[in-house]
Short mmCIF file of C-alpha atoms in Angstrom, two decimals:
data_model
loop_
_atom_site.label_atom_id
_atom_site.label_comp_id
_atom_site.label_asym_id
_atom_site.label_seq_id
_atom_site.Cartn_x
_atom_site.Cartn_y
_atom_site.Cartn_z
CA UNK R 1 0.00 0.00 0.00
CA UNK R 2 2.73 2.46 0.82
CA UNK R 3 5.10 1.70 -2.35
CA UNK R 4 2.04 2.64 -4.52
CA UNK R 5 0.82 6.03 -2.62
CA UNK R 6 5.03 6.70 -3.05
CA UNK R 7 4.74 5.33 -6.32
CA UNK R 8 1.65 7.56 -7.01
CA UNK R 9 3.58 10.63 -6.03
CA UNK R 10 6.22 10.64 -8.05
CA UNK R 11 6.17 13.12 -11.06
CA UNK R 12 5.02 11.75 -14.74
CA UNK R 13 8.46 11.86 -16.76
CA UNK R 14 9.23 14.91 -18.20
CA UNK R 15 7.29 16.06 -21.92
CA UNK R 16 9.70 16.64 -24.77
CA UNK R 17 9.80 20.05 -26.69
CA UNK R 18 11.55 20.28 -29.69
CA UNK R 19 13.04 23.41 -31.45
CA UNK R 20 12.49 23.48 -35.04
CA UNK R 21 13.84 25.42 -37.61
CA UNK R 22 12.26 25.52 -41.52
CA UNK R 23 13.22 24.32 -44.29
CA UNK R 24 13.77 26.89 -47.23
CA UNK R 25 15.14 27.74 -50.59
CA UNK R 26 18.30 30.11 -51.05
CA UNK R 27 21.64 30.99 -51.59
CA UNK R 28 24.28 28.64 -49.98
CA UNK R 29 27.70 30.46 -50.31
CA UNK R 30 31.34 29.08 -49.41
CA UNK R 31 33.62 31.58 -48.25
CA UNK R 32 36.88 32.29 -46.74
CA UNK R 33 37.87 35.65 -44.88
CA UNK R 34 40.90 36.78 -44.32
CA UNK R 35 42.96 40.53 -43.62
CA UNK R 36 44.88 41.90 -45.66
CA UNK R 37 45.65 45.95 -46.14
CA UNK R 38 44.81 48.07 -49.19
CA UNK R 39 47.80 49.01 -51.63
CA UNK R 40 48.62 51.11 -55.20
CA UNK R 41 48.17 48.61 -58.46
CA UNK R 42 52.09 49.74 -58.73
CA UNK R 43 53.79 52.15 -56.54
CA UNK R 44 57.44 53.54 -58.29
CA UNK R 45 60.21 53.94 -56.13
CA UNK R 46 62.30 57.07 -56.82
CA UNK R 47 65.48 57.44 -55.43
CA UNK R 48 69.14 59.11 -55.96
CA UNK R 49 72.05 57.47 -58.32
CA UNK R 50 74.12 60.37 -57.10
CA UNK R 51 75.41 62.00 -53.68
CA UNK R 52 74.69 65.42 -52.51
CA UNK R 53 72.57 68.02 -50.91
CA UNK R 54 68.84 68.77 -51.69
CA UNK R 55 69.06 72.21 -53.04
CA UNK R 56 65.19 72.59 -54.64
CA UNK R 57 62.41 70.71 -53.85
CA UNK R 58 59.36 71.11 -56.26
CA UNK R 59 57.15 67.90 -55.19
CA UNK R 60 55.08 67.01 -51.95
CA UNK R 61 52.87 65.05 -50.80
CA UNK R 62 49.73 64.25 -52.86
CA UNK R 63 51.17 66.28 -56.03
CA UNK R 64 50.24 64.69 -59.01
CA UNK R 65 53.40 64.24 -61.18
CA UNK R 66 53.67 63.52 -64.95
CA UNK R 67 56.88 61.59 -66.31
CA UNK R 68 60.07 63.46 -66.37
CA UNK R 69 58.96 65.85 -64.04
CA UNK R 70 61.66 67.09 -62.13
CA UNK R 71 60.43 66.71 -57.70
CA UNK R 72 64.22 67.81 -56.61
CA UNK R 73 67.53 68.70 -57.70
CA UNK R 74 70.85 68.35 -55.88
CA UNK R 75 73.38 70.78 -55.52
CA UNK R 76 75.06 70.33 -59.12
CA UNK R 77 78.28 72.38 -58.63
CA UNK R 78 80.26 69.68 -58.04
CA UNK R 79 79.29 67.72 -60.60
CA UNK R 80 79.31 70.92 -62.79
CA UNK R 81 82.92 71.26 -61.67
CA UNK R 82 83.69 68.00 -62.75
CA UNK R 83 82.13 68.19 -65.94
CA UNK R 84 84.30 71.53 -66.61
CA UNK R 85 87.14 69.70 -65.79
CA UNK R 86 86.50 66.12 -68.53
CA UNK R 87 85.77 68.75 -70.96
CA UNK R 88 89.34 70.43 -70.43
CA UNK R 89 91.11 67.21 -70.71
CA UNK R 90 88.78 66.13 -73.83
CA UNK R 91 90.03 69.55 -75.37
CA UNK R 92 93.98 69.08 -74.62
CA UNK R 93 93.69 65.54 -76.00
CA UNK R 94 92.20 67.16 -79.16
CA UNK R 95 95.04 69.19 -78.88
CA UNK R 96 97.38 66.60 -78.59
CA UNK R 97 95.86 64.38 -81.72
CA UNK R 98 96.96 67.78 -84.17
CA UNK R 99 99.97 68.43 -82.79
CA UNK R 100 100.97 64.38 -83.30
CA UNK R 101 99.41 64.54 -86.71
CA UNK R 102 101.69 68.09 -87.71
CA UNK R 103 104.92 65.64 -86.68
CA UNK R 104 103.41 62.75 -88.78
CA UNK R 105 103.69 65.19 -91.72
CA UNK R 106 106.58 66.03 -91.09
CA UNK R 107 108.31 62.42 -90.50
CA UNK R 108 105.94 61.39 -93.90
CA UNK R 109 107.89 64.07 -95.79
CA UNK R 110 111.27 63.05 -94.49
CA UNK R 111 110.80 59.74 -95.08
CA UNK R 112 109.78 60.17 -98.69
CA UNK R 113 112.68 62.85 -99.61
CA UNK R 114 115.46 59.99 -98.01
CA UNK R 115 113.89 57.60 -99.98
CA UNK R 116 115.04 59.77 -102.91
CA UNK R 117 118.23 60.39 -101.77
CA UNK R 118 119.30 57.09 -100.97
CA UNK R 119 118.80 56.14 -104.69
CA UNK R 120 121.06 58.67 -105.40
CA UNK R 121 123.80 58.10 -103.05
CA UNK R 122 123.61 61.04 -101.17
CA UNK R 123 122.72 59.61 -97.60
CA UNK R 124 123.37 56.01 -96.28
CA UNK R 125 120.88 53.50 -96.32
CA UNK R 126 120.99 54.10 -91.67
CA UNK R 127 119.23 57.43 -92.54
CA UNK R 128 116.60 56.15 -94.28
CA UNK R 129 116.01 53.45 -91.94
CA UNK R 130 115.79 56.24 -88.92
CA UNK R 131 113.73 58.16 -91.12
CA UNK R 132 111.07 54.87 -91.70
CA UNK R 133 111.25 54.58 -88.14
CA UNK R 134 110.06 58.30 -87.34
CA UNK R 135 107.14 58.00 -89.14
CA UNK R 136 105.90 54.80 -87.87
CA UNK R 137 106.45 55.99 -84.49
CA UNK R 138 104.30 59.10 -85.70
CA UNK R 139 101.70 57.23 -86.81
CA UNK R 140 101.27 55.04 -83.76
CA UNK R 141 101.66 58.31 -81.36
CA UNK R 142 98.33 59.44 -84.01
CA UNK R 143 96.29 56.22 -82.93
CA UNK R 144 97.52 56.46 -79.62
CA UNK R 145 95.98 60.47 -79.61
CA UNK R 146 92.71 59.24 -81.22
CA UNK R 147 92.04 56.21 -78.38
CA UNK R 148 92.92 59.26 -75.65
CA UNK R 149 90.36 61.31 -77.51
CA UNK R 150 87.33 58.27 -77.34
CA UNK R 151 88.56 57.68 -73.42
CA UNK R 152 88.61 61.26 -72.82
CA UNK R 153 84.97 61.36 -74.45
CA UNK R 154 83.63 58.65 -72.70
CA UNK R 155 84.52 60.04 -69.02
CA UNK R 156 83.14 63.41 -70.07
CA UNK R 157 79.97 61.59 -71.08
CA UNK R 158 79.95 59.85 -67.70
CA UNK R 159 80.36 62.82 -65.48
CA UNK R 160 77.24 64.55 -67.83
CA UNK R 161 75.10 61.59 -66.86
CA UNK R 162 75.83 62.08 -63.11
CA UNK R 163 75.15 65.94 -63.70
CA UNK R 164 72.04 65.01 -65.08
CA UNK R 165 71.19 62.83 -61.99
CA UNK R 166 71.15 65.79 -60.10
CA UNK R 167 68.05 66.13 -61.34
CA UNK R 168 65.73 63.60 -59.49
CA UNK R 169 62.90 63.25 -62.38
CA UNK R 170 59.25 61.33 -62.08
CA UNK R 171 59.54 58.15 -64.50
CA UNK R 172 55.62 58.07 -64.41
CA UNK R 173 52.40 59.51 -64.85
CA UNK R 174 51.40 59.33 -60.76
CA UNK R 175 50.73 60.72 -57.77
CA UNK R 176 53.61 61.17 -54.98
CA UNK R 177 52.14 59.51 -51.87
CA UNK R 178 55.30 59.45 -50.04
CA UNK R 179 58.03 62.53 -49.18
CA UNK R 180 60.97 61.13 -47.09
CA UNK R 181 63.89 64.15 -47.99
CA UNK R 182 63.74 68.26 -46.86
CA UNK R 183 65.69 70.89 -48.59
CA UNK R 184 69.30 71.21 -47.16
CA UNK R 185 69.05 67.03 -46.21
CA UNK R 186 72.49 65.29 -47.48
CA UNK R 187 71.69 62.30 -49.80
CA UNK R 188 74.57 59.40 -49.64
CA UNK R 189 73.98 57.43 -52.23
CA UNK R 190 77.35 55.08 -51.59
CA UNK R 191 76.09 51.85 -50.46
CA UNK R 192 72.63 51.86 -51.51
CA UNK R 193 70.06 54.08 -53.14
CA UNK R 194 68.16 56.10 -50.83
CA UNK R 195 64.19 56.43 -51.62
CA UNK R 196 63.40 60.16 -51.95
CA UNK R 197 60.12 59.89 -53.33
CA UNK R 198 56.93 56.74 -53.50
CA UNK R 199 54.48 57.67 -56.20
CA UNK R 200 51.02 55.69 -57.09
CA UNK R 201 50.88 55.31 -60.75
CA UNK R 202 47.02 54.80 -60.80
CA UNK R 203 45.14 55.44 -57.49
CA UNK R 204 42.05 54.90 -59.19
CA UNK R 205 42.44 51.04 -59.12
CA UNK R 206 43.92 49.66 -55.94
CA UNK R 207 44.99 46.05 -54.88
CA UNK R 208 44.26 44.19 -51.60
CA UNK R 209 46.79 42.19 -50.38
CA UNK R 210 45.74 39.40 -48.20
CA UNK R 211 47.01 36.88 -46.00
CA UNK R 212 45.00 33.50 -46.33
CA UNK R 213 45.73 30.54 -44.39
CA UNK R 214 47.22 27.31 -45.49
CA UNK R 215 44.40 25.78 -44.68
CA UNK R 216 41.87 27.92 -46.98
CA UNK R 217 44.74 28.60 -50.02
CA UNK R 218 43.87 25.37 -51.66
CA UNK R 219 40.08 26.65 -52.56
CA UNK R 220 41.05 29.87 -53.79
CA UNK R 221 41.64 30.35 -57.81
CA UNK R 222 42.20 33.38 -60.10
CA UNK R 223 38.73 35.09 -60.58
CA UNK R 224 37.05 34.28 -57.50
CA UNK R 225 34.63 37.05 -56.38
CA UNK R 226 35.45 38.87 -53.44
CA UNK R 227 34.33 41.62 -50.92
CA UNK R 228 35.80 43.31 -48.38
CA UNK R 229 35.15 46.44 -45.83
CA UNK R 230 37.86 49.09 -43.81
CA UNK R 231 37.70 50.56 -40.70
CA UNK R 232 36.82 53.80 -42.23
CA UNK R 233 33.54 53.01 -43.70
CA UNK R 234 32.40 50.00 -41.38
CA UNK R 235 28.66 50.05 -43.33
CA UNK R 236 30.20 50.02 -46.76
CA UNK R 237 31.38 46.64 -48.86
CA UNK R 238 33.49 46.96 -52.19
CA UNK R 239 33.26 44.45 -54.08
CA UNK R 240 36.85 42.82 -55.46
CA UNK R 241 37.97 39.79 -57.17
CA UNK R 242 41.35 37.60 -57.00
CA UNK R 243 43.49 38.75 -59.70
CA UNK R 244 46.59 36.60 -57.93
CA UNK R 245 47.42 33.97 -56.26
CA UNK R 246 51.09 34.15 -54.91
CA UNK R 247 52.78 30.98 -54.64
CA UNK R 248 55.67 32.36 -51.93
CA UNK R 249 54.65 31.42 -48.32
CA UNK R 250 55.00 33.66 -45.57
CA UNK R 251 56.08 32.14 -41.99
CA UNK R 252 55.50 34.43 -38.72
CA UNK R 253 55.47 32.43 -35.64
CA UNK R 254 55.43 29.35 -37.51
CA UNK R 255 52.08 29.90 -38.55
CA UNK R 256 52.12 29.95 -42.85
CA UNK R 257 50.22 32.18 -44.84
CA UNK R 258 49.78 33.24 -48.31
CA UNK R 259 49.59 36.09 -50.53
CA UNK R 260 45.66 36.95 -52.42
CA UNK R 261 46.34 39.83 -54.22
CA UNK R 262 42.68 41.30 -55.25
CA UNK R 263 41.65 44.07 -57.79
CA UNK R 264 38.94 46.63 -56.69
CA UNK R 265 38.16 49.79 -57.75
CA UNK R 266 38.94 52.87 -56.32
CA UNK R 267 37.16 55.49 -58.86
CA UNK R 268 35.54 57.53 -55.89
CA UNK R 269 38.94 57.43 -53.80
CA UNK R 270 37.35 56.45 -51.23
CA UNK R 271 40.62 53.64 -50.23
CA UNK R 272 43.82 55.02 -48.82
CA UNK R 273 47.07 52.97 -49.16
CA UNK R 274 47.52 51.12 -46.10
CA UNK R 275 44.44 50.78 -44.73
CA UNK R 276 43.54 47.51 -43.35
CA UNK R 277 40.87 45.23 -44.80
CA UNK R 278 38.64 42.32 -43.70
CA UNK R 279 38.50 40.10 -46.59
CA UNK R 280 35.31 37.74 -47.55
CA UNK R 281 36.47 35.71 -50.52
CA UNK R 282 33.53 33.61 -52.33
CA UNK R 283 34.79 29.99 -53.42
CA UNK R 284 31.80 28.34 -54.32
CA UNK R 285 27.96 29.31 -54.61
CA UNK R 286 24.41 28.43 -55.41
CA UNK R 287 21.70 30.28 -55.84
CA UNK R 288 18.09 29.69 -55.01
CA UNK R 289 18.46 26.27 -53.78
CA UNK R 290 16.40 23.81 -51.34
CA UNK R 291 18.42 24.09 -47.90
CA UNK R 292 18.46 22.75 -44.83
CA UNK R 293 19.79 24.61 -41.34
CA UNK R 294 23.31 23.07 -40.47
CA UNK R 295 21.84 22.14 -36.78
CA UNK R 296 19.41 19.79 -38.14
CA UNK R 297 22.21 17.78 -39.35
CA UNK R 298 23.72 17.20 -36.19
CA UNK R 299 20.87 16.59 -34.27
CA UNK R 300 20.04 13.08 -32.66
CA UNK R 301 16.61 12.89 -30.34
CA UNK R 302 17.19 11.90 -26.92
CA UNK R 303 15.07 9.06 -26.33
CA UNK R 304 16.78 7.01 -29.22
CA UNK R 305 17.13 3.38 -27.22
CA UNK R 306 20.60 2.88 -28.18
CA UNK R 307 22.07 6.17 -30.53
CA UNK R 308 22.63 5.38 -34.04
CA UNK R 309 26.58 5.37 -35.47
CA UNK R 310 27.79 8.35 -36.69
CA UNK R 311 27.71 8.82 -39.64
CA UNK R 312 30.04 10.27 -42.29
CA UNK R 313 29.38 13.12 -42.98
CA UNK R 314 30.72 15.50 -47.11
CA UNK R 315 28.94 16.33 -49.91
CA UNK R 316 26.91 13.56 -51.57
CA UNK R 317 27.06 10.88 -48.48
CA UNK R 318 23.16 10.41 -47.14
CA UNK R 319 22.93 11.90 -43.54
CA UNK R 320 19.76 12.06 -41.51
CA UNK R 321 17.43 14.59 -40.73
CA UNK R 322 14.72 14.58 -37.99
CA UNK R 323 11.62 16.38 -39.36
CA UNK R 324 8.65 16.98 -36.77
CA UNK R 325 5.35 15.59 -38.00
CA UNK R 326 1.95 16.16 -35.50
CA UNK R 327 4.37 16.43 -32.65
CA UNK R 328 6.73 13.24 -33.16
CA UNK R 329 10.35 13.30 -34.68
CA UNK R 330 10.46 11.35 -37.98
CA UNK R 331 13.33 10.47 -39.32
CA UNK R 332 14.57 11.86 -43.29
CA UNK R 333 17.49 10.57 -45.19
CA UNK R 334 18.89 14.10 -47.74
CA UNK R 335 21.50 14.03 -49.69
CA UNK R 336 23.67 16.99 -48.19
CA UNK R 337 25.17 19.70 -51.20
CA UNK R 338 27.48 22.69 -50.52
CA UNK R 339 28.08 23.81 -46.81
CA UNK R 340 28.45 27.38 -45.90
CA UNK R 341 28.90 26.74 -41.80
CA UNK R 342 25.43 28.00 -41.86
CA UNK R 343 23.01 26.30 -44.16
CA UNK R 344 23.67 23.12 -46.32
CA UNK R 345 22.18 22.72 -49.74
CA UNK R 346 20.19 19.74 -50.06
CA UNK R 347 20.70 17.60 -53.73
CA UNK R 348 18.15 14.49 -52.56
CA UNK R 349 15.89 13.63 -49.69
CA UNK R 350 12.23 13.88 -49.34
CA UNK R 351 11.39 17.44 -48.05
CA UNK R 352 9.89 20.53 -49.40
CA UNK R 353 10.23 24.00 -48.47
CA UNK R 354 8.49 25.20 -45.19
CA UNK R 355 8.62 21.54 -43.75
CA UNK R 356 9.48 21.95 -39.65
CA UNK R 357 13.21 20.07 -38.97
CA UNK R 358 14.39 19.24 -35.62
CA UNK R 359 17.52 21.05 -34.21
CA UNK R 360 17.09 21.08 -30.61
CA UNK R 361 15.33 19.06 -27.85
CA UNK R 362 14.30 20.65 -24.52
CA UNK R 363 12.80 18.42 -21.54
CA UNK R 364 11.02 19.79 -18.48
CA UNK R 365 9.10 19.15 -15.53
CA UNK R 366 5.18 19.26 -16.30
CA UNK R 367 3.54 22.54 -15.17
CA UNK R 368 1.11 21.00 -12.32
CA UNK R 369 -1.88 23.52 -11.51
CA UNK R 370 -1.01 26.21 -8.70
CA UNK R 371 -2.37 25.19 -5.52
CA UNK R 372 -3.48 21.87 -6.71
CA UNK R 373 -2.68 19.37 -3.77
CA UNK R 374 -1.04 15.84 -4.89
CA UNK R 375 -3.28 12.88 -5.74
CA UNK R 376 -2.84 9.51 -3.38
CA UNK R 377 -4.01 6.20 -4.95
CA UNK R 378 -6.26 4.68 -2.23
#
């Protein structure tokens, strides 16, 4: 009698409520995000062949350049100097050749009258010799003039084209986005060539250079669309879309990544160089297809007697889905699609759009009526 009153008193197991979630038609999207930070298409590097001070300094920051434009000029006077000085020696070398060539003449004409005279008797065959070799050494001290005249040329040509370097030109249409020298700073230009100016070709178009992990590089091609947003203009997306894919890997901390590089558009000038971007990168996609919430896949009723195997789970291996019919879990074989971590598209399985699927379970005691004093069997 008592085990059945305690029997009696014990609560009714606890009722089953299950969370469902629709099925529906869509997109189902496969992406991978990354960071990267916004740069020029092609940013020229201007720097100084020659040493010196900055003596004029027509170009700053943001100036729009067009090729040969001059942004600075060293002091020139040394170079000047030098230049003054090839030119002297190129002159006295010209100098040199007529003077050598007036002595040629001169040993030619010797030479030719002992030539005479020897047939005649009149000088010994010695003289003629001496004279022969006169004019030979003439002619050698002409060649010897006229290879001191090119050498003479060709350092006064050299020293010109360091003059001219004074003059620190634009080599493209651009814009200068970077001023690192003042007038009156000392350029040393002996070990390596110091970067005076940075200009942006074509600020218009803009690259995004981002750093995708191993694990997502394999899924990412040439032409994939792409989207990203800055700091600056949180609300706003520009669209993009992976123009290359570097093959050289990048290792910080051991952890590897690789370079996207991705076009966009910068018409507006909205993007600054260096700004940082999140990066959304689109590697597969379908559109307007029957779906199924990524929870309902993983979901497995409680009150299973003895829980199924797992089962394998990749695109075109049959999972199970639990779809709610007047109150009761029934079970659904689909043929899972594409995953996006958020839906899966469904290519076979016997649902329709709207139908209720399983992805939670909640149990709870039954709500007894307040004030409602417990029943006793007699």
């Amino acid at each position: 009698m008592a085990a059945g009153i305690a029997y009696r008193m014990l609560p009714p197991s606890p009722a089953a409520s299950y969370v469902t979630m629709p099925v529906t038609t869509g997109p189902v999207t496969r992406a991978v995000t990354a960071t990267g930070s916004v740069n020029p298409v092609l940013t020229i590097i201007v720097g100084s062949y020659v040493s010196g001070v900055i003596r004029e300094l027509h170009c700053d920051f943001n100036t729009r350049v067009r090729k040969g434009q001059v942004c600075a000029k060293i002091d020139p006077r040394p170079y000047q100097a030098a230049v003054d000085t090839a030119r002297a020696e190129l002159a006295n070398a010209r100098a040199q050749l007529i003077k050598d060539q007036a002595a040629r003449t001169y040993a030619n004409v010797t030479y030719t009258r002992n030539t005479s005279l020897v047939k005649l008797g009149y000088i010994s065959k010695d003289a003629l010799d001496a004279a022969r070799s006169a004019l030979d050494e003439a002619n050698a001290q002409v060649t010897l003039d006229r290879a001191a005249i090119a050498a003479r040329e060709a350092s006064l040509h050299t020293v010109e084209i360091n003059l001219g370097y004074t003059d620190i030109t634009s080599p493209v249409d651009g814009t200068v986005v970077s001023r690192n020298v003042t007038i009156g700073q000392t350029v040393a230009a002996s070990f390596q060539t110091p970067t005076l100016f940075l200009i942006a070709t074509d600020l218009t178009r803009m690259q995004v250079d981002a750093n995708v992990s191993e694990s997502d590089i394999s899924s990412i091609r040439e032409g994939n669309k792409a989207s990203f947003s800055v700091e600056s203009f949180p609300d706003r997306t520009f669209a993009a879309v992976v123009v290359q894919v570097r093959q050289a890997p990048q290792t910080v901390q051991n952890v590897v990544t690789y370079d996207v590089v991705l076009g966009t558009d910068n018409t507006a000038l909205l993007l600054k160089p260096g700004m940082t971007a999140t990066v959304r990168i689109i590697t597969d996609a379908r559109t307007h297809v029957l779906r199924v919430p990524d929870q309902a896949l993983r979901f497995v009723p409680g009150n299973l007697a003895s829980p199924a195997p797992a089962e394998e789970s990749g695109v075109g291996k049959p999972q199970r889905v639990w779809k709610l019919v007047n109150g009761h879990p029934v079970p659904v074989q689909v043929v899972p699609g594409l995953d996006d971590d958020s839906f899966t598209e469904v290519l076979g399985g016997d649902l329709k759009p709207g139908d209720a699927l399983i992805v939670g379970e909640q149990r709870g005691p039954p709500h007894a009526a307040a004030g409602s004093p417990p029943r006793f069997s007699p």
